[in-house]
Each structure stands twice: as structure tokens, then as C-alpha cells.
XYZ file of C-alpha atoms in Angstrom:
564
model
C 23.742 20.297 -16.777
C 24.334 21.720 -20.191
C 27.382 19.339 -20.844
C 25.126 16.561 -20.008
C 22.925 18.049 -22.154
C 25.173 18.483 -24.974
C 26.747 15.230 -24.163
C 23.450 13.390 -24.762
C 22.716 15.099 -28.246
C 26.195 14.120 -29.217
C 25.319 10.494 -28.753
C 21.909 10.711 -30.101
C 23.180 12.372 -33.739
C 25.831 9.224 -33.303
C 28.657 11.865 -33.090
C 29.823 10.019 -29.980
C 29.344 6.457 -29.051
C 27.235 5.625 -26.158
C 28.246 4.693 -22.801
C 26.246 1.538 -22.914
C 24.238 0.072 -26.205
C 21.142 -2.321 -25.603
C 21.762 -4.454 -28.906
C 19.475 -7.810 -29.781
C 16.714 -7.340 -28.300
C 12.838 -6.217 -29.101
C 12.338 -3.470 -27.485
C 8.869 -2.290 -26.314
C 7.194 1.111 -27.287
C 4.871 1.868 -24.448
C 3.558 4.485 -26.892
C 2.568 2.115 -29.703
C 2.150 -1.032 -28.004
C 4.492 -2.368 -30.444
C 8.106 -4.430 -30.625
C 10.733 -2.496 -32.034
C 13.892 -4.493 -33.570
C 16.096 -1.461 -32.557
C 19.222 -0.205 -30.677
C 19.328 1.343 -27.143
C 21.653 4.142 -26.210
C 22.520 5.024 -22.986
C 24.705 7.692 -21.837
C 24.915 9.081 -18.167
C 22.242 6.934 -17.200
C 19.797 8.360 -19.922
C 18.408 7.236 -22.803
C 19.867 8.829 -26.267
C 18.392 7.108 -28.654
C 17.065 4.355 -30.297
C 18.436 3.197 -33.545
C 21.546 1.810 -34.835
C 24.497 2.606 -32.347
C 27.723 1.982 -31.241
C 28.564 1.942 -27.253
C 31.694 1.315 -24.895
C 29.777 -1.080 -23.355
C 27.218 -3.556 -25.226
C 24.371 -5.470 -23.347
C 23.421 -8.249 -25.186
C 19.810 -8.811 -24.930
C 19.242 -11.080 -28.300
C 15.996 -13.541 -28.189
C 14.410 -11.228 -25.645
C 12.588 -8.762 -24.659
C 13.740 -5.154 -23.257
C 11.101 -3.417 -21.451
C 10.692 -0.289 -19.328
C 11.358 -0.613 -15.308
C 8.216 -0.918 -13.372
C 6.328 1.692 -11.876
C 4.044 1.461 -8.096
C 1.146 4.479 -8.799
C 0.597 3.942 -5.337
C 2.660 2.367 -2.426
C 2.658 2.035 1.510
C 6.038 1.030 1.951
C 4.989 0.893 5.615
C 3.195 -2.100 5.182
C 6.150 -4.599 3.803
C 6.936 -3.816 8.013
C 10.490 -3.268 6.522
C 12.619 -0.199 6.233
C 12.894 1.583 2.639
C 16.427 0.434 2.074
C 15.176 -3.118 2.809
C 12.551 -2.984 0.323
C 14.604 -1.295 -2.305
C 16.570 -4.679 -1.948
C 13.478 -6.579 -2.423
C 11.629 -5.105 -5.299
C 14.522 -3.779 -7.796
C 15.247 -7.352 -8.391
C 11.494 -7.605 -9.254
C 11.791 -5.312 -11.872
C 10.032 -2.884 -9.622
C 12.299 0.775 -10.325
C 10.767 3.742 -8.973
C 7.556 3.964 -6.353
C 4.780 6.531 -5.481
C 4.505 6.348 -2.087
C 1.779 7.557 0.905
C 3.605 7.943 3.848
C 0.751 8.220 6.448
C 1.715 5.328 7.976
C 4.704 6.874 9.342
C 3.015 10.480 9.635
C -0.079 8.959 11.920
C 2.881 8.070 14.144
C 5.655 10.395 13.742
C 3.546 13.280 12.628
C 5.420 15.776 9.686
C 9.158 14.911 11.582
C 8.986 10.689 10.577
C 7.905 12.076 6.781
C 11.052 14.355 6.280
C 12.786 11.971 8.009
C 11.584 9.126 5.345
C 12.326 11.956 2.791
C 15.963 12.069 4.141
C 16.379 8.419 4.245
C 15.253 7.790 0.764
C 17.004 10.265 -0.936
C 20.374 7.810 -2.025
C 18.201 4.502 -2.532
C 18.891 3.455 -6.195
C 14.823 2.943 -6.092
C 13.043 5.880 -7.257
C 10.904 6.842 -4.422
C 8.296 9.740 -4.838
C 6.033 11.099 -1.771
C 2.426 12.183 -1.785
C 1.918 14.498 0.931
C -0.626 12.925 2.927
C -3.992 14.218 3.398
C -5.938 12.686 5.845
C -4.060 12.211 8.862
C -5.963 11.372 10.625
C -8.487 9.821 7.965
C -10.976 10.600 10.058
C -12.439 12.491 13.256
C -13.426 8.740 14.377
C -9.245 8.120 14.435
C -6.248 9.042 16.858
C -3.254 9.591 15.663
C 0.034 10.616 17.722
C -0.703 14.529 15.744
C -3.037 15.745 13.505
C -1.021 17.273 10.132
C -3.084 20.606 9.355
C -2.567 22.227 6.249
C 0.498 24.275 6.935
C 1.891 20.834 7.543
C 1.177 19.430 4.008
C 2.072 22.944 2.675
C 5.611 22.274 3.883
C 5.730 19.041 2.515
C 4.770 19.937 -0.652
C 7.712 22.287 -0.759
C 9.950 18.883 -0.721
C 11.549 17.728 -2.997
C 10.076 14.499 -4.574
C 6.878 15.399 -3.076
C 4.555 15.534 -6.310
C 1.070 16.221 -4.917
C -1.609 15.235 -2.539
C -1.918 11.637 -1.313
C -5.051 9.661 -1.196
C -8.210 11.905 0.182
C -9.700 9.436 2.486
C -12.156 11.078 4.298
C -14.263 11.131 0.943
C -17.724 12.009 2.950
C -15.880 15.181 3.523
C -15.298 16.344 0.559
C -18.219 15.337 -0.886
C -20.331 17.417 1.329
C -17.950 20.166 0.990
C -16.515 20.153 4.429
C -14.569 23.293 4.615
C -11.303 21.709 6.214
C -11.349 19.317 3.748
C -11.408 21.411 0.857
C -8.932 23.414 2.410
C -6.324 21.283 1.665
C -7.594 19.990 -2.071
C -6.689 23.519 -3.000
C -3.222 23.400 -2.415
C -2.206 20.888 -4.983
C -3.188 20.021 -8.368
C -2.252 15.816 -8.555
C -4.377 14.832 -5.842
C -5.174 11.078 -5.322
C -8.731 9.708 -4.346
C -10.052 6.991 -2.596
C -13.715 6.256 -2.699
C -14.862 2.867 -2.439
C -18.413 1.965 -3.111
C -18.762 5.329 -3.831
C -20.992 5.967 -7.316
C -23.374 8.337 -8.924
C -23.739 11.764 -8.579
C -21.478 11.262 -4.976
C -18.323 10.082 -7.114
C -19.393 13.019 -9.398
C -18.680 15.239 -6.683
C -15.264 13.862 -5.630
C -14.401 14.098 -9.278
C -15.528 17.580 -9.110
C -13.343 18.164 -6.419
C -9.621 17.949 -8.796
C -9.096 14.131 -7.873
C -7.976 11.775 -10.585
C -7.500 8.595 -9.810
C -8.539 6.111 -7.305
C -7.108 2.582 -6.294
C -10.419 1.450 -4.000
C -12.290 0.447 -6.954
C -13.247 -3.369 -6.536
C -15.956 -4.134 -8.932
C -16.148 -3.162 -12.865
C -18.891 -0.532 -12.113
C -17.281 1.337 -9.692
C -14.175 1.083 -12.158
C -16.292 2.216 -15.153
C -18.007 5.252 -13.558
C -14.479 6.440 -12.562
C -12.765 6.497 -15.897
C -16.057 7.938 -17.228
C -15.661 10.476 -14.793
C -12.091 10.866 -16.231
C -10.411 9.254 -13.383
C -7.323 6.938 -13.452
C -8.104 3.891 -12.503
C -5.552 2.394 -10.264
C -5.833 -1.296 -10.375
C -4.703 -2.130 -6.758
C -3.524 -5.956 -6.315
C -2.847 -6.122 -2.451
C -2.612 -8.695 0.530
C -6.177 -8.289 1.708
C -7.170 -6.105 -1.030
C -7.248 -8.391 -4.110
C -8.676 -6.308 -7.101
C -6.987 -7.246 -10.431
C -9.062 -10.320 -11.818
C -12.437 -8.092 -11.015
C -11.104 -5.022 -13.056
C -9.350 -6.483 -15.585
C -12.541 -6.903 -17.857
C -12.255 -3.478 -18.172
C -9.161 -3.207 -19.919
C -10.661 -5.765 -22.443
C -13.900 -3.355 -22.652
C -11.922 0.141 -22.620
C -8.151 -1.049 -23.151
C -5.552 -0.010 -20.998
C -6.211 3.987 -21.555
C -6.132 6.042 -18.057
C -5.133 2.749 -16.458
C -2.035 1.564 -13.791
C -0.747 -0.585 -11.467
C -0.578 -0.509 -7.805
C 0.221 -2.621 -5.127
C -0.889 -0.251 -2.047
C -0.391 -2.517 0.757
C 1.742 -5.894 0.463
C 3.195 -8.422 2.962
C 6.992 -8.824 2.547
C 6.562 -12.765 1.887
C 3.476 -11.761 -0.402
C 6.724 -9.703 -2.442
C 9.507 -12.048 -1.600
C 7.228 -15.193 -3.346
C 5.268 -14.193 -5.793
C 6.887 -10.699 -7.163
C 6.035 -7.252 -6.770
C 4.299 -5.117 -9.687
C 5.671 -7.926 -12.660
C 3.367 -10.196 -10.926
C 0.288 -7.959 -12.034
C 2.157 -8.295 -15.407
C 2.213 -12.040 -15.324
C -1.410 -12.455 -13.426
C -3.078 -9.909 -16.311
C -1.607 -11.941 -19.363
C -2.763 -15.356 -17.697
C -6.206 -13.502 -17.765
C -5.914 -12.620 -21.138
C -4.316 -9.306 -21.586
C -2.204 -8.633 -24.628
C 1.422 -8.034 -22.965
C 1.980 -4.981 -24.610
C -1.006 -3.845 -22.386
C -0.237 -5.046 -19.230
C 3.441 -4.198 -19.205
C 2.370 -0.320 -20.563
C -0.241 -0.412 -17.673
C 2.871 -0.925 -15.166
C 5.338 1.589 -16.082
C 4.230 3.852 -18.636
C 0.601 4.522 -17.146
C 2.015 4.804 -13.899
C 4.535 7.562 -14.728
C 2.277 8.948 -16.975
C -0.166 9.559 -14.212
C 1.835 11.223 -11.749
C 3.630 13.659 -14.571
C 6.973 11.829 -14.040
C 7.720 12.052 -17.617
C 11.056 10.668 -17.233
C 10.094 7.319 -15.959
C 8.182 4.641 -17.347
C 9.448 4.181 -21.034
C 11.741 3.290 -23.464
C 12.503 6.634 -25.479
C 14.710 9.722 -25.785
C 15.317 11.637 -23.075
C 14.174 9.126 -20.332
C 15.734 7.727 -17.431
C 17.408 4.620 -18.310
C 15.397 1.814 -16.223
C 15.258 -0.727 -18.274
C 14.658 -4.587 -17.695
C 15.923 -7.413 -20.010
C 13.075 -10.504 -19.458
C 13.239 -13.952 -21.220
C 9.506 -14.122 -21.642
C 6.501 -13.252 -21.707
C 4.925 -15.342 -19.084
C 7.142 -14.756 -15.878
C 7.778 -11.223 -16.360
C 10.860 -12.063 -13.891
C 13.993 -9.918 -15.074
C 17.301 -11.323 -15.992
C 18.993 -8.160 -15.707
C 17.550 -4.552 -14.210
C 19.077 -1.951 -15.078
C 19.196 1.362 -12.960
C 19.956 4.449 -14.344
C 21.676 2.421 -17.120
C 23.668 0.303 -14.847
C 23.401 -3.265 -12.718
C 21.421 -1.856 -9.294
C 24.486 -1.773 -7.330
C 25.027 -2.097 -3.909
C 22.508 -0.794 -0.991
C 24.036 0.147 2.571
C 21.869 -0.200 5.322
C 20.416 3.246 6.850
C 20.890 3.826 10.487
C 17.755 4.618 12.611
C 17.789 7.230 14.733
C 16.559 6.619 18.398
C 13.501 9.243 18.416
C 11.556 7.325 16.139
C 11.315 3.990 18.283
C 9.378 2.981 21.472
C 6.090 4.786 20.685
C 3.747 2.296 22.331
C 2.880 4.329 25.428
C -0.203 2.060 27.340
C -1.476 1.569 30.478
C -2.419 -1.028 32.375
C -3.791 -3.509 30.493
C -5.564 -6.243 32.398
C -8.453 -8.933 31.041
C -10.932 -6.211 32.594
C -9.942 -3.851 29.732
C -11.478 -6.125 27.135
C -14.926 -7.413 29.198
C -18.658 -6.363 27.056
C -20.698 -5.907 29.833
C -24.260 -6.732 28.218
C -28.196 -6.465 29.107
C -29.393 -9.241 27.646
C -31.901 -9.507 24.846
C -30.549 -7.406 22.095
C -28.809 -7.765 19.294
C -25.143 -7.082 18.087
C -23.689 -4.940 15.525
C -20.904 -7.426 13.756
C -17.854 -6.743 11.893
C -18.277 -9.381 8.973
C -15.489 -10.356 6.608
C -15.807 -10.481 3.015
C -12.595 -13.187 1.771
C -10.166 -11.258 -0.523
C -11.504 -7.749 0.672
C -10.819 -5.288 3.316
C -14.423 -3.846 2.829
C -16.552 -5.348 5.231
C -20.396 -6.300 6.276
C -22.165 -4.794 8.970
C -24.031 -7.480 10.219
C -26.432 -7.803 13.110
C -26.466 -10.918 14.694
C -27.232 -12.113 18.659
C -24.191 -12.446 21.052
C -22.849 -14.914 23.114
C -23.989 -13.426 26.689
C -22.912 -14.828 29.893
C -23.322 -13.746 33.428
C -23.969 -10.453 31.995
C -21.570 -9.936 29.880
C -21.214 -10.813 25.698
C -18.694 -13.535 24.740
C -16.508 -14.810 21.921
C -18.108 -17.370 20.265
C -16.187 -20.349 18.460
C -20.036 -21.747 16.930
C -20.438 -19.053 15.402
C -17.267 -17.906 14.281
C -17.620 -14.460 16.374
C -13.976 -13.118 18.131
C -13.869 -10.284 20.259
C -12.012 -7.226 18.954
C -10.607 -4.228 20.300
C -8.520 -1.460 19.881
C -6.185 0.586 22.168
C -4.866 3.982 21.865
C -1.192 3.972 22.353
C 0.349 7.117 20.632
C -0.289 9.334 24.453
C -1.511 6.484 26.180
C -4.697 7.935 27.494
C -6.436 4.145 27.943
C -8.677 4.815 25.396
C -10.137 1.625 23.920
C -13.321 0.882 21.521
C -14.570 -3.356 21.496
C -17.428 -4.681 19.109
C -17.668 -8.158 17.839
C -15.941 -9.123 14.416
C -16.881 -12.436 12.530
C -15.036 -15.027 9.519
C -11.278 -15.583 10.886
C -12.557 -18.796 12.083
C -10.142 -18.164 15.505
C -11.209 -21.602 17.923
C -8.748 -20.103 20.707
C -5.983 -17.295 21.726
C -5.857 -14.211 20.495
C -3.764 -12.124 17.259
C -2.681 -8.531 17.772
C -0.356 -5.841 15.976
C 0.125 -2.160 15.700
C 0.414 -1.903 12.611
C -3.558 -0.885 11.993
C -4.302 1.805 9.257
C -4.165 3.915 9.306
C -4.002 5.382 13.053
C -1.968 2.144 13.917
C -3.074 2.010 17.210
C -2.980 -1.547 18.873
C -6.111 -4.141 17.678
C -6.302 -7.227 19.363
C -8.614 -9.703 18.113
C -9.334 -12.716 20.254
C -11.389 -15.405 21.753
C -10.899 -14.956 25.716
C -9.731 -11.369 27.424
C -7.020 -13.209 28.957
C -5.268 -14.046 25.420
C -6.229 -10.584 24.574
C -3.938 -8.720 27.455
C -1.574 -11.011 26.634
C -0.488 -10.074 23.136
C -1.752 -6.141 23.961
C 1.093 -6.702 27.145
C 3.762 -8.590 24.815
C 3.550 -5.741 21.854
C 3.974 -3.301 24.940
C 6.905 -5.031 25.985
C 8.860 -5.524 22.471
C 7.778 -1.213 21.131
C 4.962 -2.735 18.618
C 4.835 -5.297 15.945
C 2.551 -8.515 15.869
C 1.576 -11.038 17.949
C 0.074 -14.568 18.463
C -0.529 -15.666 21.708
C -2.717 -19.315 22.999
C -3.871 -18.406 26.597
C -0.331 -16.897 28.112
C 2.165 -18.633 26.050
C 3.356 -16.383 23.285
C 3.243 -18.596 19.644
C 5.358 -16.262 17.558
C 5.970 -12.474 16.936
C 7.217 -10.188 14.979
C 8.898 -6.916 16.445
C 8.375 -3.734 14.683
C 10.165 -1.481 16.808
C 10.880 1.612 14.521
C 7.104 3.617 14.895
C 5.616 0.240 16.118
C 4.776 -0.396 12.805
C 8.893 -1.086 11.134
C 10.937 -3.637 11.240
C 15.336 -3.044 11.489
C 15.929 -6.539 10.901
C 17.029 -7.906 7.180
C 14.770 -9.644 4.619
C 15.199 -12.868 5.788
C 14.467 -12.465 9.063
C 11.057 -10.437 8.539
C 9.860 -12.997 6.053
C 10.629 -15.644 8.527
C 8.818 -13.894 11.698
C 5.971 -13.436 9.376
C 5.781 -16.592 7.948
C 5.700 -17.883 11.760
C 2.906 -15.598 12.744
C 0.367 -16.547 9.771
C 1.063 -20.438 10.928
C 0.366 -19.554 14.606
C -2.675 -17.583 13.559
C -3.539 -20.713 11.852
C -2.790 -23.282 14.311
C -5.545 -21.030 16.454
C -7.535 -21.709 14.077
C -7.617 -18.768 11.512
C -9.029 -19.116 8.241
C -7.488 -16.057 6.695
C -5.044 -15.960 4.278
C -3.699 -12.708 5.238
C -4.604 -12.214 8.688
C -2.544 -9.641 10.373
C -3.186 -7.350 6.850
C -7.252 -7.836 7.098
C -6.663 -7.182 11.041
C -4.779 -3.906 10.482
C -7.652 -2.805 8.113
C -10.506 -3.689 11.030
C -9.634 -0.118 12.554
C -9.883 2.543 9.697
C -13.087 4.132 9.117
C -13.342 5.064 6.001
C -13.445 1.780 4.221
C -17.473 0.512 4.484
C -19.052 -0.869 6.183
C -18.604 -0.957 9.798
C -15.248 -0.361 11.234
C -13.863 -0.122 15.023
C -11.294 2.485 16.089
C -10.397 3.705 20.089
C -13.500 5.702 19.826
C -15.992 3.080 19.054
C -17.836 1.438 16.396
C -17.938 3.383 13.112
C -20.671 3.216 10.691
C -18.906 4.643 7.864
C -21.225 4.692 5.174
C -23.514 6.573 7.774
C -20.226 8.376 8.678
C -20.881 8.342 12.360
C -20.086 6.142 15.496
C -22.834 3.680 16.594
C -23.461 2.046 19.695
C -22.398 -1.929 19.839
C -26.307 -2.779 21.034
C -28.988 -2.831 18.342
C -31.893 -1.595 20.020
């Protein structure tokens, strides 16, 4: 390490000439905000210098712009349904260099043995991948996952390497009343991640209180300006269902980009594979307005700067050498990334071992499973959608009922939903009513469902619903859309039910043929299967439905599906 060391100096004094020199370009100063006519040196994949140099190698980069590699603040690399070599491949070319990743996906399934076995996995990948140990697993006592992680668990994931703190404290009700579990694990890390939405006033106050610093749930300014008053980072989070960045971005016009970052928490693979990964926050927040400088700082420097990875995330002396060459500023699409100060070579694929497949484990699942048996003349508690968010209404609104029992409705845009517990198939299952995916007929399903990712089936007959809850049986997981009993399309996810082996091309296609069978049923929503796996975790408001029933989360407790 010393010769390195020495090695480095060397270059920097311009004693030695660099292994590769950036020459022509303007290079950004995430520090200043400013374009500097200058050198790059690079030597054993680190930055030297900048300056005037000489190098073995010269990239020319003249009548463009040289930028720092993009940083995720927070990632579920779960959710692109592919495995992490497969979206290494999809989001270096992006621009997208280095990650910060929950894992609870994997952990509500796997437990602490699917995280070090991520851990293991990742360690080669030419994509920077960082772990939060994660903290709410499950997020809630309303949720069933395969194991709950207790403390000692997260204590021995901290002791990993590239596991840099605390992942997202979901089960904010807890904390903020002090819940002695859950502060038992805030005090074993100091970079703790929040998420809180809706949450304001003296409540956020308390979380703040509590050592978190950042959250990513914010989706309107005020919630956004009480957290960075509070000292928070604000994570700007531009997801699938969760689409954040136009509503926050008036704050970085108000504030400036101080104490802010980019995240993309939870993103379909053809969501990535069409319209970019993080450099499309870049492109979408300079179409709004935002001086470039800004938004590109907000996306690599902010991010690194947040989660103490002091290496990452600029242009300077002594920092890794991820660097992107772009032609403008408009696209923000990269001519040429460059890893460690080299092209991003080669990725082999990573075998899977067998343990961590076939974990759907259900039992018989007949149309009975999914029947509301219903006294007439009440009301309904309703699941409403809100377009573009995967915070929801809690409506109440009057059923359907026939021969005793409540009914899907296609007039009034009411499904049927349910979910299953499948990690130790104990035929657990919790049904309400859910309304605005517009479904006229059949029935979607997947178990890929945050964050317990047990099996939700949302349909408009029980016989379409055992259908797709059957077919996912069948095939170890994934997602479904079935008309009557004819399977329309699916997409497998047989590594933890919620991962695809297949390549790129493949997954986008099977998704792509999903959406357009959701919508050939009928659906209205652009991201269906995301909002769907969203229905089932209770702590995002309003009303929620897990195996356990129907959760009023800002009440924090389960309700009955009858309104009295």
C-alpha cells in the first residue's frame, strides 16, 4: 500500500508520468460548481492530480465535458428482478458507478444467509456496491417474513465489509414512541437511514432526534423542507411508482443543492434499460431548470458525501477514478465510463447456488381462499390509489355484495386483493378491496411485494385469482397475468421468488409482456406490478394489506375490512 502510495505522489509532483491523462476536456469541480480547463491524472485507478500532465495513455475528451461517475444514495437492487451482475451490466453504461444498497428484499426471504451471500456475490462486480444493514425486517409486526433479523443479526452484518451503517428505519411509529426494540438497534450504528413519509412536526423531530439523517420518502416540498431543517439529507427518490423529483426539485431552487442526493430506490429494469438510471435525474432536473453543475453534484458528490465514502463521487486528488466523458449537457448519456480509470471491462455471470431458489411454499389454493363473505349493509374500508405514488387513500366506500358475499366491481373500478403467506406456508391470507387499476377482468399477481414479498394477487373474479397464486406456485415466484384460466404472460423470478437468472434482454422482454397483459385486462397503471408490490407493506400510509389483515398505518394497527 505504501508503494501505491508513494507511486501516486510521484505522479502528482509530475516526477512520473501518469498511467492515463484525461486531456481536453472541462472538467467539473463538484466542490465549486465550476468547469475547470485542466488535466486529469490517473495512476492505479486513482486520481493524482489535476493540472498539466503527461500520461502513457491519453483520453481525449476535447469539446466535452468530464464529470464524476454517478452515485445511487439508496438502491433495492432487488427490484430491477435481476441479479447484481446483471444490473452492473445495465447501469455502468448509464454512467451509474457505485450503489448504496438495502438488501431487505433478499433478507425478508433469505434471512442474514441471502445478505452475506449478496455480500459474496458482489464483491468482484466492477460496480461499487455498498450494503446498509437492514433494519426492519420485518418492517413491521403487521408483516411475515421467512425470519425475523434481531439485533445480533445486524451486529454481524455490520462487521462486513462494505456494510457502512443502518438501512432505512421503517417502522418509524416505533421509534418515535421510543419502542425499546427499536431503539435497540439505532444504537448500534452511527449512518442510519430514515424513512418517514407524511411524517412532520414535532413527530419528524423525534426521528431526527433519534441519529437518522436522511430520508428518501419525502414527496411534497414541506415534508422536504422540515427535513433539511431538521438537518436531514434529503434523498430525492425518482422511482417506478414512486415519482418524487419534479415535486422536490423547487427546493433546490429555494435552498440549492446543499444536504441533497439522488436515489432511485426501486426501478423496473425497462424503466433503466429506456430511459437511464441516476443520469436521467441529471437530465429530468436540468429540463426543470436546475443549473447542471447542481444536478450532476447532487448525483455523485452528495451521494458519496452522505454516506462518508470520501473516495467516490468527485473529480480530485486522492479519489477513485470513476469518471464519465458526456457530449452534453442535455442527455447526460456517457460516451465513455471509466472504472477505476479504465473502460468497465468485462462482467462474468455469477452462478446461483441451489438453496436460495424454490421458496414459495403454499397450500392449497382454491377460488374459496379468496371469497369476502359479507353481512350486508355496511360499508368497506378501500385501498385507493394515488397515480405516481405508492402512498395510498383509505377510502370508505359500499361493496359490491352478492349472495352474501362482497364482489369485484368493474363500475366502480374496485378489484379484489389479497395476500398469501408463502415463506412456511402456513395458509395465512389477509383480502380487502383496492380501487384505480381500472382491471375490467382476470387477475395480476407477483411475489415480489415489499417488503415481506409474500404473494398479492389482485383481481376481478377468485377464479383468475387462484390461477396466477397456482401458476407463481408452479414456476418458484415471479409475476403473473392471467384472463379466467389462460395464463397472458409471466415473468419467473425463481432465485428468492423475487430474482430473475435470465439476461437483460430476456427480463425486459417478460416485463414488457406483463405490463401489456395487465393492460389488455384493462389496467390503467403505468407501473402496475411495482404499485402492486407496494399494496402489502405497512408502513407507507394510508391503508395497506399484508397476510395478517388490513393495516391502518397511520393508526399503526390492523382494522377490520367492515366499517361499522
Amino acid at each position: 500500500m505504501g508503494a501505491l502510495l508513494s507511486k501516486r505522489l510521484a505522479v502528482a509532483r509530475g516526477d512520473e508520468p501518469a498511467d492515463v491523462v484525461i486531456r481536453g476536456g472541462k472538467v467539473l469541480s463538484v466542490f465549486t460548481r465550476e468547469w475547470l480547463e485542466t488535466d486529469v491524472a490517473i495512476v492505479d485507478g486513482w486520481i493524482a492530480g489535476l493540472g498539466d500532465y503527461d500520461g502513457r495513455e491519453v483520453v481525449d475528451a476535447s469539446g466535452r465535458w468530464v464529470v464524476p461517475g454517478f452515485v445511487d444514495a439508496h438502491v433495492h437492487i432487488e427490484s430491477s428482478k435481476m441479479l447484481a451482475d446483471e444490473f452492473a451490466r445495465l447501469v455502468l453504461p448509464f454512467g451509474t458507478t457505485a450503489v448504496v444498497a438495502d438488501p431487505h428484499e433478499v433478507a425478508n426471504v433469505l434471512g442474514t444467509d441471502g445478505v452475506h451471500w449478496l455480500l459474496d456475490a458482489t464483491a468482484g462486480l466492477p460496480l461499487d456496491i455498498y450494503f446498509m444493514a437492514s433494519s426492519c425486517v420485518p418492517a413491521s409486526q403487521f408483516e411475515s417474513p421467512r425470519r425475523a433479523l434481531t439485533v445480533g443479526d445486524l451486529d454481524a452484518l455490520l462487521r462486513r465489509r462494505r456494510v457502512i451503517g443502518l438501512a432505512e428505519m421503517m417502522n418509524f411509529p416505533g421509534v418515535i414512541s421510543g419502542d425499546p426494540a427499536e431503539l435497540a438497534k439505532l444504537v448500534l450504528a452511527e449512518h442510519i437511514d430514515g424513512h418517514a413519509p407524511g411524517v412532520l412536526g414535532r413527530s419528524l423531530q423525534a426521528y431526527a432526534s433519534a441519529g437518522i439523517r436522511s430520508d428518501h420518502e419525502a414527496y411534497t416540498p414541506e415534508e422536504g423542507r422540515e427535513r433539511l431543517r431538521a438537518g436531514m439529507w434529503l434523498l430525492i427518490r425518482e422511482a417506478s411508482a414512486a415519482r418524487n423529483l419534479e415535486a422536490l426539485l423547487p427546493l433546490v431552487q429555494e435552498f440549492g443543492p446543499h444536504r441533497i442526493a439522488f436515489c432511485t430506490d426501486d426501478r423496473e429494469p425497462e424503466h433503466i434499460a429506456e430511459d437511464g438510471h441516476i443520469n436521467s435525474m441529471v437530465r429530468d432536473a436540468v429540463a426543470f431548470g436546475i443549473a447542471p453543475e447542481d444536478a450532476l453534484t447532487m448525483a455523485s458528490h452528495h451521494a458519496a458525501a452522505y454516506h462518508r465514502l470520501d473516495h467516490l463521487g468527485a473529480i480530485a486528488p486522492g479519489c477513485q477514478a470513476d469518471i464519465l466523458i458526456i457530449s452534453d449537457l442535455e442527455r447526460f448519456v456517457p460516451e465513455l465510463v471509466l472504472k477505476r480509470g479504465a473502460p468497465v471491462p468485462e462482467i462474468p455471470r455469477e452462478p446461483v447456488p441451489d438453496w436460495v431458489r424454490q421458496t414459495v411454499r403454499l397450500g392449497a389454493l382454491g377460488p374459496e381462499m379468496f371469497r369476502i363473505p359479507w353481512n350486508g349493509g355496511a360499508q368497506a374500508r378501500v385501498i385507493g390509489l394515488i397515480p405516481g405514488q405508492i402512498v395510498t387513500e383509505s377510502l370508505v366506500e359500499e361493496p359490491l355484495v352478492r349472495a352474501g358475499e362482497a364482489l369485484a366491481d368493474p363500475a366502480r373500478d374496485h378489484a379484489k386483493i389479497a395476500v398469501v403467506e408463502r415463506h412456511l406456508g402456513t395458509g395465512r391470507i389477509g383480502r380487502g378491496l383496492v380501487k384505480g387499476f381500472g382491471l375490467e377482468r382476470g387477475a395480476l399477481a407477483t411475489t415480489l411485494s415489499h417488503d415481506a414479498h409474500n404473494l398479492v394477487v389482485v383481481g376481478m373474479s377468485d377464479a383468475a385469482m387462484a390461477t396466477a397464486a397456482r401458476r407463481l406456485a408452479n414456476i418458484g415466484g415471479g409475476i403473473v397475468a392471467v384472463d379466467g384460466a389462460e395464463v397472458l404472460a409471466e415473468l419467473p423470478l425463481p432465485v428468492a421468488g423475487i430474482l430473475s437468472d435470465a439476461p437483460l434482454a430476456e427480463v425486459v422482454e417478460r416485463s414488457h409482456a406483463v405490463v401489456a397483459a395487465a393492460e389488455r385486462l384493462g389496467c390503467t397503471i403505468e407501473a402496475p406490478f411495482q404499485l402492486l408490490a407496494f399494496l402489502a407493506l405497512s408502513v407507507i400510509p394510508e391503508l395497506k394489506l399484508t397476510d395478517r389483515g388490513l393495516v391502518d398505518v397511520d393508526a399503526f394497527e390492523l382494522v377490520p375490512l367492515e366499517v361499522a
